Structures are given as C-alpha cells and as structure tokens.
XYZ file of C-alpha atoms in Angstrom:
575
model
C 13.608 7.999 11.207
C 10.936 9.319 13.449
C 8.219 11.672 12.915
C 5.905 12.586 15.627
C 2.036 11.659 14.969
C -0.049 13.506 12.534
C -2.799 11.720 13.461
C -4.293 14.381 15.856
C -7.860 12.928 15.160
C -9.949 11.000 17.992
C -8.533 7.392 17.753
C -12.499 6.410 18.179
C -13.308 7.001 14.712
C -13.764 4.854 12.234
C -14.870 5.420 8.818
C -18.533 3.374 7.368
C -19.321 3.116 3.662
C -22.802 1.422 2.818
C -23.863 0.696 -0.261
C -22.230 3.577 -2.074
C -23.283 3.642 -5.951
C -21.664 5.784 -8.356
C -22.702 6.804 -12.257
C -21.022 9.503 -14.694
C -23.249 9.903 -17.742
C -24.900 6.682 -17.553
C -22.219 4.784 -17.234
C -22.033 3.028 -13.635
C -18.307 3.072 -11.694
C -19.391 1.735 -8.553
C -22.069 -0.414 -7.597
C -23.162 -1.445 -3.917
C -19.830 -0.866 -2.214
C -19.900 -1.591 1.410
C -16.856 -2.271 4.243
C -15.351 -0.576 7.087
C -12.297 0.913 8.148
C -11.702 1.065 11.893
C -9.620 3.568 13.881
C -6.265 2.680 13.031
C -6.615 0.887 10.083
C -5.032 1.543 6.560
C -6.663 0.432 4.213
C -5.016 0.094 0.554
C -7.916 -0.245 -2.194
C -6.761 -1.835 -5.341
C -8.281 -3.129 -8.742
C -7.358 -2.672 -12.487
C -7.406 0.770 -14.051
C -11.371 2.743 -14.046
C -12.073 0.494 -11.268
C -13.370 3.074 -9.614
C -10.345 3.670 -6.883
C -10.064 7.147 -7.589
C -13.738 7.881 -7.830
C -14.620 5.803 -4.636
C -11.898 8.441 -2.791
C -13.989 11.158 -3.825
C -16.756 9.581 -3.463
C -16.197 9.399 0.334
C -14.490 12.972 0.260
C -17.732 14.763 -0.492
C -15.805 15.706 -3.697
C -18.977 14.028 -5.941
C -22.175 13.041 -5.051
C -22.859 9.510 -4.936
C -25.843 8.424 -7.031
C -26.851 5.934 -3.759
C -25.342 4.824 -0.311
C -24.046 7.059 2.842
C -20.529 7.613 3.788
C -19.990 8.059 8.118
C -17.238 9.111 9.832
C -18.278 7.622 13.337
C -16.902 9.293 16.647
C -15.044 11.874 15.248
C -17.438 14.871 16.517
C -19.825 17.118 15.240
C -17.918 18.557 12.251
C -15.404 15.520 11.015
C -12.744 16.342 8.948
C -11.826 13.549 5.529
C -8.687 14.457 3.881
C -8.442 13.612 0.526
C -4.624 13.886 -1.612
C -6.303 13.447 -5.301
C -4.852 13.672 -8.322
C -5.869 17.684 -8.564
C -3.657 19.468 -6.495
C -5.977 22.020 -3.902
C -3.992 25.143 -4.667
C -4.026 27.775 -7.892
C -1.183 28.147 -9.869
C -0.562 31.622 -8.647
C -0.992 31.051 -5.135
C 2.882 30.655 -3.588
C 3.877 27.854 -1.442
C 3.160 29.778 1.934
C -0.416 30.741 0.789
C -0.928 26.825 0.134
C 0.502 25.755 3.175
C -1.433 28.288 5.293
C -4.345 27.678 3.782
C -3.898 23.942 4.663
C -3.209 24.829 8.313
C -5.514 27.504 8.507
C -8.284 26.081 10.897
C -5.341 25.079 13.250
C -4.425 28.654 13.370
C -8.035 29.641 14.087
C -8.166 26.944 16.895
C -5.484 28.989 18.679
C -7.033 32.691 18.318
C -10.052 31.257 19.289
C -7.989 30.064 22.655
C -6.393 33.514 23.203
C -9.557 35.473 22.635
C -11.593 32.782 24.853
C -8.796 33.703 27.277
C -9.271 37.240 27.518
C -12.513 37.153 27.903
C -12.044 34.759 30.913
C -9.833 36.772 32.468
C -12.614 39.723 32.400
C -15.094 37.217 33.371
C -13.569 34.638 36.116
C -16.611 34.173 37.118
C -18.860 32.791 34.480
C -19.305 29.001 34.304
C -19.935 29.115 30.170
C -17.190 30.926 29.498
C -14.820 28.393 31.371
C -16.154 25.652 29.210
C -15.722 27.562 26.028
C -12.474 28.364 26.895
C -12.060 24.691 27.830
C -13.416 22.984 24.965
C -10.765 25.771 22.771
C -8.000 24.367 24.545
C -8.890 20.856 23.974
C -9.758 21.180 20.200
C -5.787 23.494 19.742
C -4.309 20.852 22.027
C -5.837 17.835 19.781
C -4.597 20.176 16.774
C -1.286 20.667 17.920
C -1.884 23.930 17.666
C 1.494 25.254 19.405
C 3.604 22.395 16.886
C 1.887 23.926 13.838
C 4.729 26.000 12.804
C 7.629 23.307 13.363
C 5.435 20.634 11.872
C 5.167 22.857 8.249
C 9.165 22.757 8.363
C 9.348 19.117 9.010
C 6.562 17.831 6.789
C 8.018 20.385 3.717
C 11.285 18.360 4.180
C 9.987 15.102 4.913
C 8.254 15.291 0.991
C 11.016 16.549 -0.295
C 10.472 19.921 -0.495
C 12.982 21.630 1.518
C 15.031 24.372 0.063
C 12.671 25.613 -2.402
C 11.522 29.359 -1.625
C 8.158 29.378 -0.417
C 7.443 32.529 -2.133
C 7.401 30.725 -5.185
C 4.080 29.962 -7.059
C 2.936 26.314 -7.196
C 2.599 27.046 -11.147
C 6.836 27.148 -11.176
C 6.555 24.072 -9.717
C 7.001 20.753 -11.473
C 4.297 18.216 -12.003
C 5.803 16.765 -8.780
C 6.806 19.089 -6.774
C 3.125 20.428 -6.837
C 2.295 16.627 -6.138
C 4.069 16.573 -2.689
C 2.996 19.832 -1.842
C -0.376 18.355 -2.347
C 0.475 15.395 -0.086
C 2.199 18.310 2.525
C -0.783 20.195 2.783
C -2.994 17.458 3.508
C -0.945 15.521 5.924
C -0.895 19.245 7.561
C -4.281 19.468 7.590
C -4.473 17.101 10.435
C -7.826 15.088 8.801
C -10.001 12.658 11.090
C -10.134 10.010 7.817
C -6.876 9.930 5.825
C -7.744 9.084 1.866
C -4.681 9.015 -0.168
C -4.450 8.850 -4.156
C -1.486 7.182 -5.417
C 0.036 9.089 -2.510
C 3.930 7.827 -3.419
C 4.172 8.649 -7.377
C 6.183 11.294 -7.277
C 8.010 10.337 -3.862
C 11.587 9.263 -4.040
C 12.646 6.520 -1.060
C 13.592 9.138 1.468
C 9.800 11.036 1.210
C 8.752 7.598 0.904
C 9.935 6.106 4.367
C 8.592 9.735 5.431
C 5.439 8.929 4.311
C 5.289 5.012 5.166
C 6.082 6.839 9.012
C 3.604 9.316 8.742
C 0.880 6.764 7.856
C 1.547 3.895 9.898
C 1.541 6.453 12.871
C -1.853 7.798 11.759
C -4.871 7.322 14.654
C -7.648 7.272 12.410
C -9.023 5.685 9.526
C -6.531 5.504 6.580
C -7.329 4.738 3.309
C -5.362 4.375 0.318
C -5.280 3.938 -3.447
C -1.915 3.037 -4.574
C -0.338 0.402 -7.260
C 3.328 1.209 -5.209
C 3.769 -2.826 -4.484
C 6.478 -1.596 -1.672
C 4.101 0.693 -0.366
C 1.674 -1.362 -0.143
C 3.764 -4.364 1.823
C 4.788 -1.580 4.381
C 1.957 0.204 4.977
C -1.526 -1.193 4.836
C -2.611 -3.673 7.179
C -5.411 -4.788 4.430
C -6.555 -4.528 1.125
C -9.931 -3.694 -0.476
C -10.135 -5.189 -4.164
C -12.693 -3.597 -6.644
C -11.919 -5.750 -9.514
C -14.929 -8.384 -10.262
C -15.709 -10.694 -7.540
C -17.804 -14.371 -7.529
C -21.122 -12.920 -6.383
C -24.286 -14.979 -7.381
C -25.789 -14.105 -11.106
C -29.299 -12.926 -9.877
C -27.527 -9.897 -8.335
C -25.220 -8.758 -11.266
C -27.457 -9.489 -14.233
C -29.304 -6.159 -14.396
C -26.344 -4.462 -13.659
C -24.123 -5.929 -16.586
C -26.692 -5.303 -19.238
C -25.102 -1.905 -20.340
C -21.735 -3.919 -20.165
C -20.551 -2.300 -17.368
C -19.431 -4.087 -13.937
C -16.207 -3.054 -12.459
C -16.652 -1.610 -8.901
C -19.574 -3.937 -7.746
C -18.919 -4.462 -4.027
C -15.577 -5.554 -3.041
C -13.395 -8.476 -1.859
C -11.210 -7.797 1.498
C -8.510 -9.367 1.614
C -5.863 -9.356 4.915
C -2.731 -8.594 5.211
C 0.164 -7.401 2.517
C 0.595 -6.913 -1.012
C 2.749 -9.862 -0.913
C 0.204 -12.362 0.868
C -2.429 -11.058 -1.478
C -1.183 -11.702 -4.880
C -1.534 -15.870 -3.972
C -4.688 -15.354 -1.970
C -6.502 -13.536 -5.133
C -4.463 -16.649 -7.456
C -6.761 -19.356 -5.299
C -9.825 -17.151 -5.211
C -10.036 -16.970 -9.001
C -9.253 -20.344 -9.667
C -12.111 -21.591 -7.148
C -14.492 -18.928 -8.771
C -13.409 -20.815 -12.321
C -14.312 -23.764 -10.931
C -17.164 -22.918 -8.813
C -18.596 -21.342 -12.058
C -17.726 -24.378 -14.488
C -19.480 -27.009 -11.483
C -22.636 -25.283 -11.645
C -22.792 -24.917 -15.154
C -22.446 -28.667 -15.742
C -25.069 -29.244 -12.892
C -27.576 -26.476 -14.600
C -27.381 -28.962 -17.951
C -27.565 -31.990 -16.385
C -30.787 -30.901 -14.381
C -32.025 -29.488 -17.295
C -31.289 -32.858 -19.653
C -33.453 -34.743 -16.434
C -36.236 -33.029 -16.697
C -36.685 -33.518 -20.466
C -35.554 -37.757 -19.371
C -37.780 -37.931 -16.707
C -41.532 -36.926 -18.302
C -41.982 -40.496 -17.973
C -41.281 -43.704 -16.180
C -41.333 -47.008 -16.033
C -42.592 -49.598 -18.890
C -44.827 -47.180 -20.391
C -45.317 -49.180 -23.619
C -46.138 -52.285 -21.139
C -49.902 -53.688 -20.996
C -51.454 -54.392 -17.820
C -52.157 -57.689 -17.081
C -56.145 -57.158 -17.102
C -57.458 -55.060 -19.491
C -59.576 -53.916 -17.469
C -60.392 -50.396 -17.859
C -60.224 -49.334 -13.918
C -56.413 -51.149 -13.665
C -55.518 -49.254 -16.972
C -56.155 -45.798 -14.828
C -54.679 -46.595 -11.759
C -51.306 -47.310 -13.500
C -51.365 -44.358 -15.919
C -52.303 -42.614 -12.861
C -49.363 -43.727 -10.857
C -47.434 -43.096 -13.923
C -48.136 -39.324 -14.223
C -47.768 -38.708 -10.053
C -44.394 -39.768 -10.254
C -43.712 -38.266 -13.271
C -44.587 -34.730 -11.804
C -42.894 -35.346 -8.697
C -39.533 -36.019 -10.609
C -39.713 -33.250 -13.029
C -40.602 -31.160 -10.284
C -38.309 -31.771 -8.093
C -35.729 -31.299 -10.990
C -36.980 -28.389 -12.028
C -37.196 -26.492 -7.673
C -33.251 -27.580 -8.097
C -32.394 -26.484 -11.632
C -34.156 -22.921 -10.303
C -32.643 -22.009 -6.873
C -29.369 -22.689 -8.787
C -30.229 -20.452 -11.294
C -30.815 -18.112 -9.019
C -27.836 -18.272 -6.841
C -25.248 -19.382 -9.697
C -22.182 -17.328 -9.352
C -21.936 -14.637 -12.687
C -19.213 -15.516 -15.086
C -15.278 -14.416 -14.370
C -15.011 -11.552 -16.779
C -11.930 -12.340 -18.670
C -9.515 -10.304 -17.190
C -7.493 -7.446 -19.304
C -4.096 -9.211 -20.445
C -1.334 -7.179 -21.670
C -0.401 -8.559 -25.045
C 3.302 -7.276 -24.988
C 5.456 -4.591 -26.294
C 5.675 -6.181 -29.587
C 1.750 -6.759 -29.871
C 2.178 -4.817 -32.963
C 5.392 -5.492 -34.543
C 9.122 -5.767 -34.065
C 11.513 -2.396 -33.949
C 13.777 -2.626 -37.202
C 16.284 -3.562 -35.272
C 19.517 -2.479 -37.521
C 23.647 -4.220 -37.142
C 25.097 -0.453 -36.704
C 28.345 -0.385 -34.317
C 28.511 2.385 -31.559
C 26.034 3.336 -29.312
C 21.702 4.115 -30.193
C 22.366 7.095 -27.642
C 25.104 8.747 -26.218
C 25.638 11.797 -24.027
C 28.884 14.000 -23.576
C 28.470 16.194 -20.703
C 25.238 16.933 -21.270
C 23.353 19.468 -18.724
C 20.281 22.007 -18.637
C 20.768 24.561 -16.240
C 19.033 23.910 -13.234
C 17.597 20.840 -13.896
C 20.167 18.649 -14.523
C 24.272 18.659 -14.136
C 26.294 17.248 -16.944
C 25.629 13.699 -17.532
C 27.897 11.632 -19.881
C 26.611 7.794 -20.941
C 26.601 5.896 -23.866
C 23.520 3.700 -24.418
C 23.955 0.205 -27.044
C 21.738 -1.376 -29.136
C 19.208 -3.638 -26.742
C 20.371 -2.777 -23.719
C 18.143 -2.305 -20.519
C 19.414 0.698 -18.613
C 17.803 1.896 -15.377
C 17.805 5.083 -13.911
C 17.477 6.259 -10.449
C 18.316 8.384 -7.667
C 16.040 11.004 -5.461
C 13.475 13.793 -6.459
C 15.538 16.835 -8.479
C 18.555 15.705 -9.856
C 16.400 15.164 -13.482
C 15.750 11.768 -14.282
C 13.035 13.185 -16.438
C 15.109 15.926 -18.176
C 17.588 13.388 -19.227
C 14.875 10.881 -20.559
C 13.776 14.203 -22.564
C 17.125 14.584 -23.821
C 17.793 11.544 -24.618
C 14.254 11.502 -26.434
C 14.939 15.071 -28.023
C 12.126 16.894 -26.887
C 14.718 18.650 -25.195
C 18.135 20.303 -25.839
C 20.747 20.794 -23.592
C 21.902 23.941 -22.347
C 25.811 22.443 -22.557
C 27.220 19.195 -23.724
C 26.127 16.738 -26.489
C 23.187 14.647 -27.342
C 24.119 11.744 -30.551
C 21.345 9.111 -31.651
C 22.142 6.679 -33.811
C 20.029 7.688 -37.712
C 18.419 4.976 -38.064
C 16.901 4.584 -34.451
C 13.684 5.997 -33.641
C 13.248 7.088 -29.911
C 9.500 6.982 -28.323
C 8.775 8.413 -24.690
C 5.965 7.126 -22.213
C 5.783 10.872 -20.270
C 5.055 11.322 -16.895
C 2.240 13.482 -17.659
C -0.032 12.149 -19.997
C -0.568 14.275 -23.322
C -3.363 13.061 -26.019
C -3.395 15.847 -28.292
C -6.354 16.214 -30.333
C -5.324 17.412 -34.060
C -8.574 16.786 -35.858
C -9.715 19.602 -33.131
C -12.612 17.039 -32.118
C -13.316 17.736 -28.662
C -14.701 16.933 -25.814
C -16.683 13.960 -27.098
C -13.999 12.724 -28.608
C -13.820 8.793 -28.110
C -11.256 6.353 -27.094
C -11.215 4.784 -30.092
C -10.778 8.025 -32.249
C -7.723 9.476 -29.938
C -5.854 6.094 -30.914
C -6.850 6.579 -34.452
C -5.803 9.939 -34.699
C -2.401 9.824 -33.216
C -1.463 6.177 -34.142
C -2.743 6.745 -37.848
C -5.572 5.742 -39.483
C -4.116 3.437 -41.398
C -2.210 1.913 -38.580
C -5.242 1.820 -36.430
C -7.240 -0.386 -38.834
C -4.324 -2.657 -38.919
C -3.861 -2.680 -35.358
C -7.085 -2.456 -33.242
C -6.750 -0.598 -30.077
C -7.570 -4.469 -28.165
C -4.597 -5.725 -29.427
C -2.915 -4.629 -26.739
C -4.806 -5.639 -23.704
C -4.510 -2.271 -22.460
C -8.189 -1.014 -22.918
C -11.394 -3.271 -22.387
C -13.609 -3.126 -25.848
C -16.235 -1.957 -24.069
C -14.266 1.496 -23.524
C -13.818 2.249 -26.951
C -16.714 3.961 -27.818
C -16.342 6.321 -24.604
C -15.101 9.885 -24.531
C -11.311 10.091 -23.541
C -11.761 12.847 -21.025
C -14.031 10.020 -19.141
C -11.489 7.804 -18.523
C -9.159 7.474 -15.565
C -5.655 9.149 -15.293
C -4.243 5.302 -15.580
C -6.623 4.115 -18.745
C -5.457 7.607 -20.152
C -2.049 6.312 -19.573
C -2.730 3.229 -21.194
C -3.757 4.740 -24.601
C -0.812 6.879 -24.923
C 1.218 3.511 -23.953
C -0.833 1.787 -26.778
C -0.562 4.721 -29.360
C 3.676 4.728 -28.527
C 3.132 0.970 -29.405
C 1.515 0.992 -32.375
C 4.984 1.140 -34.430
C 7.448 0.273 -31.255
C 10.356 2.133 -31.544
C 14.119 1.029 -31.612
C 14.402 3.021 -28.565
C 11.688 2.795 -25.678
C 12.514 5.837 -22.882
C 9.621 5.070 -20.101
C 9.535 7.777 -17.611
C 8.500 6.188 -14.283
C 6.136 3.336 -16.147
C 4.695 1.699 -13.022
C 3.307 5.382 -11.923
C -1.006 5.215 -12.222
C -0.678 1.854 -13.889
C -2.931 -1.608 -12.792
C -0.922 -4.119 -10.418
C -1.620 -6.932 -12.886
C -0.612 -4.495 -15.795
C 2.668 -2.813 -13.884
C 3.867 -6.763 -13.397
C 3.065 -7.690 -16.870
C 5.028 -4.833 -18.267
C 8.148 -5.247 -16.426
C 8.396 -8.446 -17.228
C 8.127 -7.822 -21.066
C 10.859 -5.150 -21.103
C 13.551 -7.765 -20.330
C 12.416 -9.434 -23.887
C 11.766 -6.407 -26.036
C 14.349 -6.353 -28.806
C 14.841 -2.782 -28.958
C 16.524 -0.612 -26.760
C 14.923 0.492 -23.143
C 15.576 3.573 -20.792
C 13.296 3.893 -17.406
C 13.637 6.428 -15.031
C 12.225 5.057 -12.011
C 11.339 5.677 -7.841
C 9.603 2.448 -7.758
C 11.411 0.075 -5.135
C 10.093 -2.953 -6.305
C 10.834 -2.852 -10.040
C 14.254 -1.693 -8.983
C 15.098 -4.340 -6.863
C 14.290 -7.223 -9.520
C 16.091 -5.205 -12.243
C 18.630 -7.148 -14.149
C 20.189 -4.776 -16.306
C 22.165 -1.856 -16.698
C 21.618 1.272 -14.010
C 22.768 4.524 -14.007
C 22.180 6.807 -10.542
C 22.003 10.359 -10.979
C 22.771 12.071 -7.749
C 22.481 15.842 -6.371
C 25.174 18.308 -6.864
C-alpha cells in the first residue's frame, strides 16, 4: 500500500529534551530525562506501566509544565508545530466529525487564503518588493502544507484509520471508544506536525489501519516519537527505543531521589534497533547490572573489613632488641606511618566506590498469575460453559452462532466494526441480544477485562480515594484482607496508598485486572488484554492464559499474540 508523505515538516528538525523533570503532587514521574531524536527518526519509548511514557509525551507537547528541563524543536522555524495523539481525544462530544477534522486542518486552510489574498494584493501592487516576498513566503508555507492535497488527504487518511463510511455529520459522542480513538489519530496525522508524538497510537487499529499507520510513520520527515506496548508495531516501525524503566546509574545520583520511594523515569537507556533485538539486549544489561552491583558490594566489605585489619602491623607485641628508649620510638613510629598510610589508602578506595557504586536493581514487578488467588471451581458438567444461537444486536453485530467448552482457549479476531466487543459483552451478559440466543452453563461464573476501564466507587469516596481502597471496595473487604493487592504483581506497594485517579490508564487497568482476579472466574472474557498494558506484563499474561484452568475468550487486534496463539479462533468478518 502506498500513502503519500504526511511529513510536510522541514526534514532539518530534530527534536532536544534536556533534563526534563516532572512531579504531580509530590510525587516525582520523571527525573533528569535527556536524549535526542533526529529528523527522521522514530523513536518508540517504552518502560513498565506509570513510567512516565504518557506524561513524558505531554511533557514535550506543552500539554503540562515540566517542574525542570527545556524541550526544543530545532530547525523547524519560528512557530514549530508538536503533535501529540494522547489518550484524550481533542474534540467535544458534540462537535461532528467534519468540525473535528476541520478544526485539525484548519491552519492549512488559512495557509491558502492567506496565498489568495497575498495574491490579490500583488496583482494591485506588481510593483512592491515586500509584497512579493509575502506572497512568496505564503506560497512556500501552503506548498510545504500541501495546501491544494488538503481535501483528498482528509478522504484518504479517514479511510486509511478505518473510518470510511461513517457520516461525518455525526457527533464524535455517537462514536465508540474507538472510533473516537482513530479520529484522534486522523486529525493529528492531518495536522501535518513538525514532531510526531504518538500515545499507544495502534490500540484501537485493526491490521489494515495498522499497515496504514506503520506507512504513514515510517514516511514521516521529522522527529517521531512513540509510546506503544504493540510488539509488531514496534518491530516495524521504530528505528530505536528509549527505555524509562530503572537503569544502573551510580548510587550518589539516585539516593536523594529514592528517599520518598519513588524512581521510575530517572533518565533513560537507548537502546538500537527493534523490539525484537531489544528484549535480549535489556536480558544482558540487567544481568551485568546484577552483577556489577553484587562485585562492588563484596569489594565495599572487604575494604571496609581492611581497614579495621590493618590499624596495625607488623610484630607489634615484639621487643626491640635495645631497650633503649630512642629505638623504642623510631619503631612505634614506623609502626603508626604505615599504619595510616594503609588505612588510608583503604579508606580513599572504600569512598570513591561509595560514591560511584551503581544503586540497587529495583526488583522488577512480576506478574504472579491468573490463579495468584485461587483456582475457578472448575465443575464435570457436559455441554458447552457458553453457547450462542444466532445471536445479533442490530448494528453492531450480525448473528453469531458458537459453542464455547469447559477450558478451552478461544480467540477472536477480525477488523474494526464487525463487534468483537459486543459479542464478549454477550457472552459476559452485560448485554442482550437484539435476536438469537445467549446459554451459560449455571454453575459458571463469567468475568470481563473491558476495554474501557470502569472502577466504580460505591462507598461514594472520591477523589482521594486510594489504590488500595478501590481494590478493597470492589474485590470485598473480606477478600482483600485475604488477598493483598501485591499478590498479584500487578501494582508496586509503594502505589497503594496513592489516589486512583493518579495513576496511569495502564496501572488503572491493572487494578481492575487484579480486582476480576481476586475470585477468578470459570470463565475469563478479556477484551483486547495486551491494549495499555507493560511489555514485561503483556508477555507474562499471555503466557499464563494457556495454563489457566478455567475457560478463556480474547478479542484481540494484536498481531503478535495472535500469531503465537495455540488455541481455538473464531474470525468475525463484515457483512
């Protein structure tokens, strides 16, 4: 497929971050982050969930103020343009597709009035030198817009993501969660940015809007930066990766930083090339930061043992030959001198490593499995834990007929609208269907992992309400003492005492995940599961649903999971 370039930015620029600090509320997100991302480049930025990815695109965006550091968009003119696809779509509900998309291309539209009225006025005035150039400099600026494509490139970039065929004089608030997400991704890509920041730019992208996108990106002249945990995405598209996760750097810089138990986000590791060549590269890094870390520690305690061995030397209980009160000094004195020289010499080495000692590896988050809390009561009944008999909901999904047994894996796929996540909600009965049949088996209870993540808050305590007290109040008190939110792996301990509404979109995720876990069902329905979830966690994950003993369900775009599925699938197509 080919897409012409949307990259109608100077190919000089490149984007510089130095030293960019962030804090929300006294707690830090980002701490000293400094790199580079040339004309050209794409950049993916990766690290385990409230990292900081997200905030670090904003960050950049102008979107929040960083509490330190400068963000420069080098060679891109006076007025540089960053385009940022977050995870809050630019556009009100009751605005309608056109008024997003205009607004998105509006300064492109202004670029060409400003040539036309620049025009007339040359035509009046031939002979004035200024108003050439202003006419000039309008024609470059619409020409470097594409200014006279802007029209055909709305039609192919609504397609491209999927969009096509929807009226635009809809409002984005009919929309579903992701059809307003690729209209997001539309309007930016529209906007024609200098610096290209992208938020988990393929979670609501099937594989066609994906190899749109993958096109689109790769094709891009400037600076391109991305946040993504889309493994495929990331093999295709980036040409390097930025890590936030903790890196090896020496003690005497991290200490004061780590006192409030923080430390996520502090600087970053760059490593090149793919997702692929990555996941071995960041294997050997950690294991030499292990050892680096366990080397110096042994050397710390040995230097400190010698300079408790070493406050004396030689035959210090020996007598001098004479006793002779002159020979008894010069020995002692002798004594002492290289005493002090050893100790101190011990003691210059046991301080510059000190000093430069590398901080300790955190211990990294590790999923403790599906069945961290228990087993589903897995029960001997014959027939299926699900079925459906021509099962539809009008205009969202056509009649669907399947039968689902006791521990099987099914896997469903297919591209954006033909309602992968209405029949998860079916099958999960937070739906009913318009026509057809829905059976589950009595005795089997049916949990879904949403798209969109949904913490009520029935104890009404608002917006201070913590981590720990979301789990507590929708796993059950009860349950929750029984089963500590840790147990999981899913959220570090030193997030439990935050308010929920602090936390990422992905450690959000990973509470509801936890609280769905906290009695796992016979049934697990997991609506697109590797969507705003860690690498390390997405991996983990997928590799426990092939042993959980219940029954599993995922509806999923995600290339890589599907292509190391070994179970059942089931492709839903459009009518």
């Amino acid at each position: 497929m080919s897409h012409r370039s949307s990259s109608l930015s100077t190919a000089e620029s490149h984007l510089r971050v130095d030293g960019l600090s962030v804090s929300f509320a006294g707690h830090r997100v980002l701490t000293d982050v400094s790199f580079v991302v040339p004309a050209g480049s794409r950049v993916g930025v990766i690290g385990e969930n409230g990292a900081g990815k997200s905030t670090l695109l904003a960050a950049i965006a102008g979107v929040i103020e960083p509490t330190a550091g400068s963000v420069r968009l080098i060679g891109a003119g006076d007025a540089p343009v960053i385009g940022l696809l977050h995870q809050v779509p630019p556009f009100a509900p009751d605005d309608s597709l056109t008024q997003a998309l205009e607004r998105a291309v509006k300064p492109i539209r202004l670029a060409a009035i400003a040539v036309g009225r620049l025009g007339e006025h040359l035509s009046r005035n031939a002979d004035d030198p200024a108003v050439a150039d202003a006419y000039s400099q309008a024609l470059q600026t619409a020409d470097r817009l594409g200014a006279w494509e802007v029209d055909s490139r709305i039609g192919s970039t609504i397609s491209g993501v999927g969009l096509d065929g929807i009226d635009l004089r809809r409002s984005t608030g009919s929309l579903s969660g992701g059809q307003r997400s690729r209209l997001a991704l539309a309007c930016v890509l529209l906007g024609t940015p200098d610096a290209l920041l992208l938020d988990e730019p393929t979670n609501h992208l099937d594989d066609a809007a994906t190899e749109y996108l993958v096109s689109r990106v790769t094709a891009w002249r400037g600076p391109v930066l991305t946040a993504s945990h889309d493994r495929a995405f990331l093999d295709e598209a980036v040409t390097s990766l930025l890590d936030l996760d903790p890196s090896p750097l020496p003690h005497r810089e991290t200490r004061s930083l780590l006192q409030d138990g923080t430390g996520t986000g502090i600087g970053v590791s760059r490593f090149g090339g793919t997702y692929s060549a990555y996941l071995l590269e960041r294997a050997d890094a950690r294991r030499m930061w292990e050892r680096t870390f366990r080397d110096e520690q042994a050397e710390l305690a040995r230097l400190r043992a010698s300079m408790k061995d070493q406050q004396s030397v030689g035959h210090t209980d020996a007598r001098p030959r004479t006793e002779v009160r002159a020979a008894q000094k010069f020995y002692a004195d002798r004594n002492a001198r290289v005493v002090s020289r050893r100790v101190n010499d011990s003691r210059d080495r046991w301080e510059r490593l000190s000093a430069d000692q590398v901080r300790r590896p955190p211990a990294d988050l590790a999923f403790g499995g599906l069945t961290a809390a228990g087993t589903p009561r897995i029960q001997g009944a014959a027939g299926p834990v699900l079925s459906l008999a021509q099962a539809a909901v009008d205009g969202r999904l056509m009649p669907v007929s399947i039968a689902v047994g006791a521990g099987e894996k099914w896997l469903v796929t297919g591209p954006n609208g033909p309602g992968k996540s209405t029949l998860l909600s079916l099958l999960a009965g937070t739906r009913s269907p318009d026509a057809g049949t829905v059976t589950r088996a009595s005795w089997a209870r049916v949990s879904l992992l949403a798209q969109e993540v949904k913490l009520p808050d029935p104890r009404d305590r608002g917006p201070k309400r913590t981590v720990g007290e979301t789990y507590s109040d929708l796993a059950g008190d009860a349950r929750a003492d029984e089963i500590p939110l840790t147990t999981y792996g899913l959220i570090a301990l030193r997030d439990i005492d935050r308010p929920i509404d602090e936390l990422s979109v992905g450690q959000r995720r990973r509470v509801a995940l936890a609280v769905l876990l906290a009695d796992p069902p016979e049934v697990l329905l997991l609506d697109e599961p590797t969507n705003h979830f860690s690498l390390a966690l997405v991996t983990a994950l997928e590799e426990a649903l092939v042993t959980y003993p219940g029954t599993v369900v995922v509806a999923s775009h995600d290339r890589w999971l599907r292509s190391r599925w070994s179970g059942r699938k089931m492709r839903l197509g459009l009518p």
